[in-house]
Coordinates of C-alpha atoms in Angstrom, one line a residue:
X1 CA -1.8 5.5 -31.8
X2 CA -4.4 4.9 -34.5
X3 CA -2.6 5.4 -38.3
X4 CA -6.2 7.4 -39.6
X5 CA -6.2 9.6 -36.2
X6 CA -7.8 13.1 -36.7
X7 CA -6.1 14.4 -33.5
X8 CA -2.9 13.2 -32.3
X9 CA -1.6 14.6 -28.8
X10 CA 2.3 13.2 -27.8
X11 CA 4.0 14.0 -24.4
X12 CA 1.8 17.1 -23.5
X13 CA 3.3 18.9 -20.4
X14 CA 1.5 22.0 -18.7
X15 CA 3.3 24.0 -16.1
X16 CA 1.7 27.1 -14.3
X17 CA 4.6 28.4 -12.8
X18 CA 6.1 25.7 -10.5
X19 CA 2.6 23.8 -10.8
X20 CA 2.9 20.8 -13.3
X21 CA -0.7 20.6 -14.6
X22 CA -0.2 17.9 -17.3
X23 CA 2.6 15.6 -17.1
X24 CA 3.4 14.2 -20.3
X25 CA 0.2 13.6 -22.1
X26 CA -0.7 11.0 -25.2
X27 CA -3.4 9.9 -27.0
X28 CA -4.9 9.8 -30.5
X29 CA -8.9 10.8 -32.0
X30 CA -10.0 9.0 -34.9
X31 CA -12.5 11.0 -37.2
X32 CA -16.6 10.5 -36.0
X33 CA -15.2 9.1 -32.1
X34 CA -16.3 10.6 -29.0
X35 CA -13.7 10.7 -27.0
X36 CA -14.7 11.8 -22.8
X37 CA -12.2 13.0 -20.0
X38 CA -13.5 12.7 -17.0
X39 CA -11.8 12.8 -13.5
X40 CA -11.8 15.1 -10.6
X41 CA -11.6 18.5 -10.6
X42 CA -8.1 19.8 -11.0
X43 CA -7.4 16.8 -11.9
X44 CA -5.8 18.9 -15.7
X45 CA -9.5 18.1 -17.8
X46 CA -10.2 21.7 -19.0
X47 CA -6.2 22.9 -19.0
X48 CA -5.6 19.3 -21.6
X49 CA -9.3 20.5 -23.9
X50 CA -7.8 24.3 -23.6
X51 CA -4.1 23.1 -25.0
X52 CA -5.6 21.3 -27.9
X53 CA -7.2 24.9 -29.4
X54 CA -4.0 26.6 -27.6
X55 CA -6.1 29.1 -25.6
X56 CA -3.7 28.1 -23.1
X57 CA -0.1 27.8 -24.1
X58 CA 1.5 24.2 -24.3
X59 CA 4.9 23.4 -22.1
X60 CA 6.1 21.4 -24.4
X61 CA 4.9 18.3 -26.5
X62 CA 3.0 17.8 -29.8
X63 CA -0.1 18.9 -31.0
X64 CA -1.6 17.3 -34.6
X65 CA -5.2 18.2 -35.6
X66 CA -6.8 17.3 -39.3
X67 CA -2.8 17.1 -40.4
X68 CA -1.5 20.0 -38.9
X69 CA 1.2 19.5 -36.1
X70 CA 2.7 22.0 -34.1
X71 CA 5.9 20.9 -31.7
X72 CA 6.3 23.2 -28.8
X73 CA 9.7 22.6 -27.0
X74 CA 10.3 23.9 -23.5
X75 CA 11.9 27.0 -23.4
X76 CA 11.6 28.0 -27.3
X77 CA 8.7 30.3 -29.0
X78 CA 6.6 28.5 -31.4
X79 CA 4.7 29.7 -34.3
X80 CA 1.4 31.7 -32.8
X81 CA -0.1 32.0 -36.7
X82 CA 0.7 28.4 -36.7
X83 CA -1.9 27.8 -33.8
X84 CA -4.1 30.2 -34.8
X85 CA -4.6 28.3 -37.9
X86 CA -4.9 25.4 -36.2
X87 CA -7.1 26.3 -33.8
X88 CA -9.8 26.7 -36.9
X89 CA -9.6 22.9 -36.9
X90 CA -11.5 23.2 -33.7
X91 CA -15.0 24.6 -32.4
X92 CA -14.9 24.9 -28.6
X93 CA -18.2 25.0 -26.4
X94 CA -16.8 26.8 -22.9
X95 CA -18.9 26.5 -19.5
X96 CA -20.2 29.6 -19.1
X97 CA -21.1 30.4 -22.9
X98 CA -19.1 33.2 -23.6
X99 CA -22.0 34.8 -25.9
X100 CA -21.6 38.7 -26.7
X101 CA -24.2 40.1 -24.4
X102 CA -25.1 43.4 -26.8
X103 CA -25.2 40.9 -29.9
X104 CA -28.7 38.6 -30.8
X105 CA -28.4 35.0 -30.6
X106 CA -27.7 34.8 -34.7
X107 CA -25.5 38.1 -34.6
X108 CA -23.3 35.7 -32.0
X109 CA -23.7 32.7 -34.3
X110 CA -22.0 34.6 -37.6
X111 CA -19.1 36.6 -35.3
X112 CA -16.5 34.2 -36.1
X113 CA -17.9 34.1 -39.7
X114 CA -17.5 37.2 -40.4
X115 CA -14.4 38.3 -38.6
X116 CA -12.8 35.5 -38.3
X117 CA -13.5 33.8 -42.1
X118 CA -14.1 37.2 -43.6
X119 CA -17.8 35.6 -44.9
X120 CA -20.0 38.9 -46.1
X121 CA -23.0 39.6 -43.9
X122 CA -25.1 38.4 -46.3
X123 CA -23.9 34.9 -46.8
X124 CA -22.9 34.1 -42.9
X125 CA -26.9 35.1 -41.8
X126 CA -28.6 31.9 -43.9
X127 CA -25.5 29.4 -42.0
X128 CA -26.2 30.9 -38.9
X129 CA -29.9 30.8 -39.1
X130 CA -28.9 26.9 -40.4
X131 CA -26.9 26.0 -37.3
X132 CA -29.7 28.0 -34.8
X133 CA -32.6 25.5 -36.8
X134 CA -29.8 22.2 -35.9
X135 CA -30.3 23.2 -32.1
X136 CA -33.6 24.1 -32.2
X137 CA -33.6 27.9 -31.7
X138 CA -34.5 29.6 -35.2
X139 CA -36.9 31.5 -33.3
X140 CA -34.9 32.8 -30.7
X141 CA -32.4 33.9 -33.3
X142 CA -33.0 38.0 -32.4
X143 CA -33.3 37.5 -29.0
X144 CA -30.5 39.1 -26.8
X145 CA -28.7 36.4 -24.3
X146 CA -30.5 38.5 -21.2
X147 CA -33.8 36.9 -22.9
X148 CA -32.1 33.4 -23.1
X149 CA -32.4 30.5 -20.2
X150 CA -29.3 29.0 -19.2
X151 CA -29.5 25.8 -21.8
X152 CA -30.8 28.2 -24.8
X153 CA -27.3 30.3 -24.2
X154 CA -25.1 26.9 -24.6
X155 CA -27.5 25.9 -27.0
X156 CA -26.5 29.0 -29.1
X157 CA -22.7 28.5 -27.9
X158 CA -23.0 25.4 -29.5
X159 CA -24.4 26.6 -33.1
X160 CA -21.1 29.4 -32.8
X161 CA -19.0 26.6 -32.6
X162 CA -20.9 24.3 -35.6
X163 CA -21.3 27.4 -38.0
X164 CA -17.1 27.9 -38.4
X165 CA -17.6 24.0 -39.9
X166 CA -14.5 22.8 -37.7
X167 CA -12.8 19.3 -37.7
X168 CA -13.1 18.6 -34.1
X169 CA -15.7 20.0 -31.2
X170 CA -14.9 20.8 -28.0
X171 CA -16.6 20.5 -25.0
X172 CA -15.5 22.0 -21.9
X173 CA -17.9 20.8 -19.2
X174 CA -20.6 22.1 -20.9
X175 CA -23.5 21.8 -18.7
X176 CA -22.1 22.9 -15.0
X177 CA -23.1 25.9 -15.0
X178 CA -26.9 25.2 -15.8
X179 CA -29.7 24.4 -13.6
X180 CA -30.8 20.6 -13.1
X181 CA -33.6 21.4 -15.2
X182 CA -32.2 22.4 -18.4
X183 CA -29.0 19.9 -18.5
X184 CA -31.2 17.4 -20.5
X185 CA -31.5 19.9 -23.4
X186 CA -28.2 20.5 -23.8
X187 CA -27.1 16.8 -23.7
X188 CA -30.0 16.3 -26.3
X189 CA -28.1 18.7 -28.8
X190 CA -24.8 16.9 -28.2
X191 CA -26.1 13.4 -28.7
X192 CA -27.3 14.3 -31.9
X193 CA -24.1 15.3 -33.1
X194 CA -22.6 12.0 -32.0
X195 CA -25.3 10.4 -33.9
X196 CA -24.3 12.3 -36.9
X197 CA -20.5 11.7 -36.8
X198 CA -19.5 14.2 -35.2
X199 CA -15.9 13.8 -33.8
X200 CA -16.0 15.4 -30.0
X201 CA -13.9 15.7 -27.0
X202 CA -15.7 16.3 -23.9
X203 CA -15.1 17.2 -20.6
X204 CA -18.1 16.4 -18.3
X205 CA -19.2 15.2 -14.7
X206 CA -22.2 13.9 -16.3
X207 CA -21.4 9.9 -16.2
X208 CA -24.8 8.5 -17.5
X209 CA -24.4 10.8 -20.9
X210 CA -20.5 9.5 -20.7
X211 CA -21.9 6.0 -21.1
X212 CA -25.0 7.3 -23.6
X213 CA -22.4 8.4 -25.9
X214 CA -18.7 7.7 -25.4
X215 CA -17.0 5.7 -27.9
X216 CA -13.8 5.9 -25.0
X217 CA -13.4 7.4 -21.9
X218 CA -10.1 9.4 -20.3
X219 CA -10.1 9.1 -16.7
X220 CA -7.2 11.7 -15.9
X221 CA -5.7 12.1 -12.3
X222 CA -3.1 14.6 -11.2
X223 CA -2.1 15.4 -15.0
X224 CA -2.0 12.1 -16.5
X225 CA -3.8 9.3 -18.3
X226 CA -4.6 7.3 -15.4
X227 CA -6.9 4.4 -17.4
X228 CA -8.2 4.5 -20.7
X229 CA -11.3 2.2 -22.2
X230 CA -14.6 1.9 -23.2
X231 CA -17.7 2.6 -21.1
X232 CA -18.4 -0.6 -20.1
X233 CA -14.3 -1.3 -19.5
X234 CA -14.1 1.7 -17.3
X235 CA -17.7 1.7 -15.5
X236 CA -17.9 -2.5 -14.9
X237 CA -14.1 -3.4 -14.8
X238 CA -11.7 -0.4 -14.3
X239 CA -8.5 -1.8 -13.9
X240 CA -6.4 1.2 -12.0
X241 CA -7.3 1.9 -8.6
X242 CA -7.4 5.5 -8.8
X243 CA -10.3 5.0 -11.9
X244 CA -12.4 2.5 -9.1
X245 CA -11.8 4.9 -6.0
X246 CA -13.5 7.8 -8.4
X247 CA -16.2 6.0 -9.9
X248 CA -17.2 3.6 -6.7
X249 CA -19.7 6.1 -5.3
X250 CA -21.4 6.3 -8.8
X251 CA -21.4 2.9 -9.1
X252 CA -23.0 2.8 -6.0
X253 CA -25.6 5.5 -6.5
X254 CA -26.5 3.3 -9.9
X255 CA -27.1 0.4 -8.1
X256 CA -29.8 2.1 -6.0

């Protein structure tokens, strides 16, 4: 694992019950990469991107983000204001938006800043109007979600995230539950941040904006690290035969 590494994740298991989600889990972010998981679905994508902000409770393994680590050992408790603190490391961009329906687009924006960071009223409205302008939606910002297409909502998940200033963002698949349509706007927003140097993690299906703006690519299978690799390793020469049985039919569909 990379000595400057922003996120460092070592032996990560997940069990639901008797399930074993993610068996044993390892690998390392430096700051400003772009790190996608991709892989099928259950394959342990969202559970591994949930674990890193501890929405979902680690087995057992290590967890380092922006220098603080938190080792969770099978069978112990493990410091919850810990996590909580490091989960402020992290800004996390769900599926389906999670925006407070009763709440205007900037009023959603400036939640965290104000209850979270404790950030008078006052001072959190200018960096949420800030982060609405860095997705496009200043106007929008006293519009209700009701008023909001699909890719405006994640547009406006996406300035929440940006306005707590975290270390890392978080992606969870963050266009599946948009129409074909409004995908493109969304993915606009996130290659911008690459550009900028942002440091991501995402989970997507969407294999041309892997290859737009991965640095590497996680292909996971049944709770592991099946292959990892750049783009071009992974699309043109994937080496496991789990990682060419996935991406064969895209492959194919490419060639068309």
């Amino acid at each position: 694992m990379s000595d400057n590494a922003i996120i460092r994740v070592e032996n990560l298991h997940k069990w639901f019950g008797l399930l074993h989600v993610l068996k044993g889990v390892s690998f390392s972010v430096v700051p400003k990469e772009v790190l996608v998981i991709i892989g099928r679905s259950g394959s342990g994508k969202s559970t591994l991107l949930r674990c890193l902000n501890f929405l979902e409770e680690p087995s057992s393994g290590t967890i380092d983000i922006a220098g603080q680590s938190l080792t969770i050992t099978a069978g112990t408790r493990y410091d919850h204001n810990q996590a909580i603190a490091m989960r402020l490391n992290t800004g996390m961009v769900f599926q389906d938006f999670n925006l407070f329906p009763h709440m205007t687009a900037l009023d959603n924006v400036i939640e965290g800043l104000v209850t979270v960071k404790k950030m008078p009223k006052d001072k959190a409205i200018p960096m949420g109007m800030k982060y609405l302008q860095k997705v496009g939606l200043e106007e929008k910002s006293f519009e209700h979600p009701i008023r909001l297409s699909g890719g405006q909502k994640q547009r406006v998940a996406i300035a929440r995230a940006l306005a707590m200033e975290p270390k890392v963002m978080l992606f969870d698949e963050p266009t599946s539950a948009l129409d074909p349509e409004l995908i493109g706007e969304v993915l606009d927003v996130m290659k911008q941040l690459a550009f900028e140097g942002t440091t991501m993690i995402i989970v997507t299906h969407e294999m041309g904006f892997a290859c737009d703006v991965a640095d590497r690519i996680l292909f996971v299978d049944r709770g592991i690290i099946a292959e990892s690799g750049t783009p071009d390793q992974l699309f043109d020469h994937p080496q496991d035969e789990r990682t060419r049985l996935f991406l064969e039919p895209i492959r194919k569909v490419q060639q068309i």
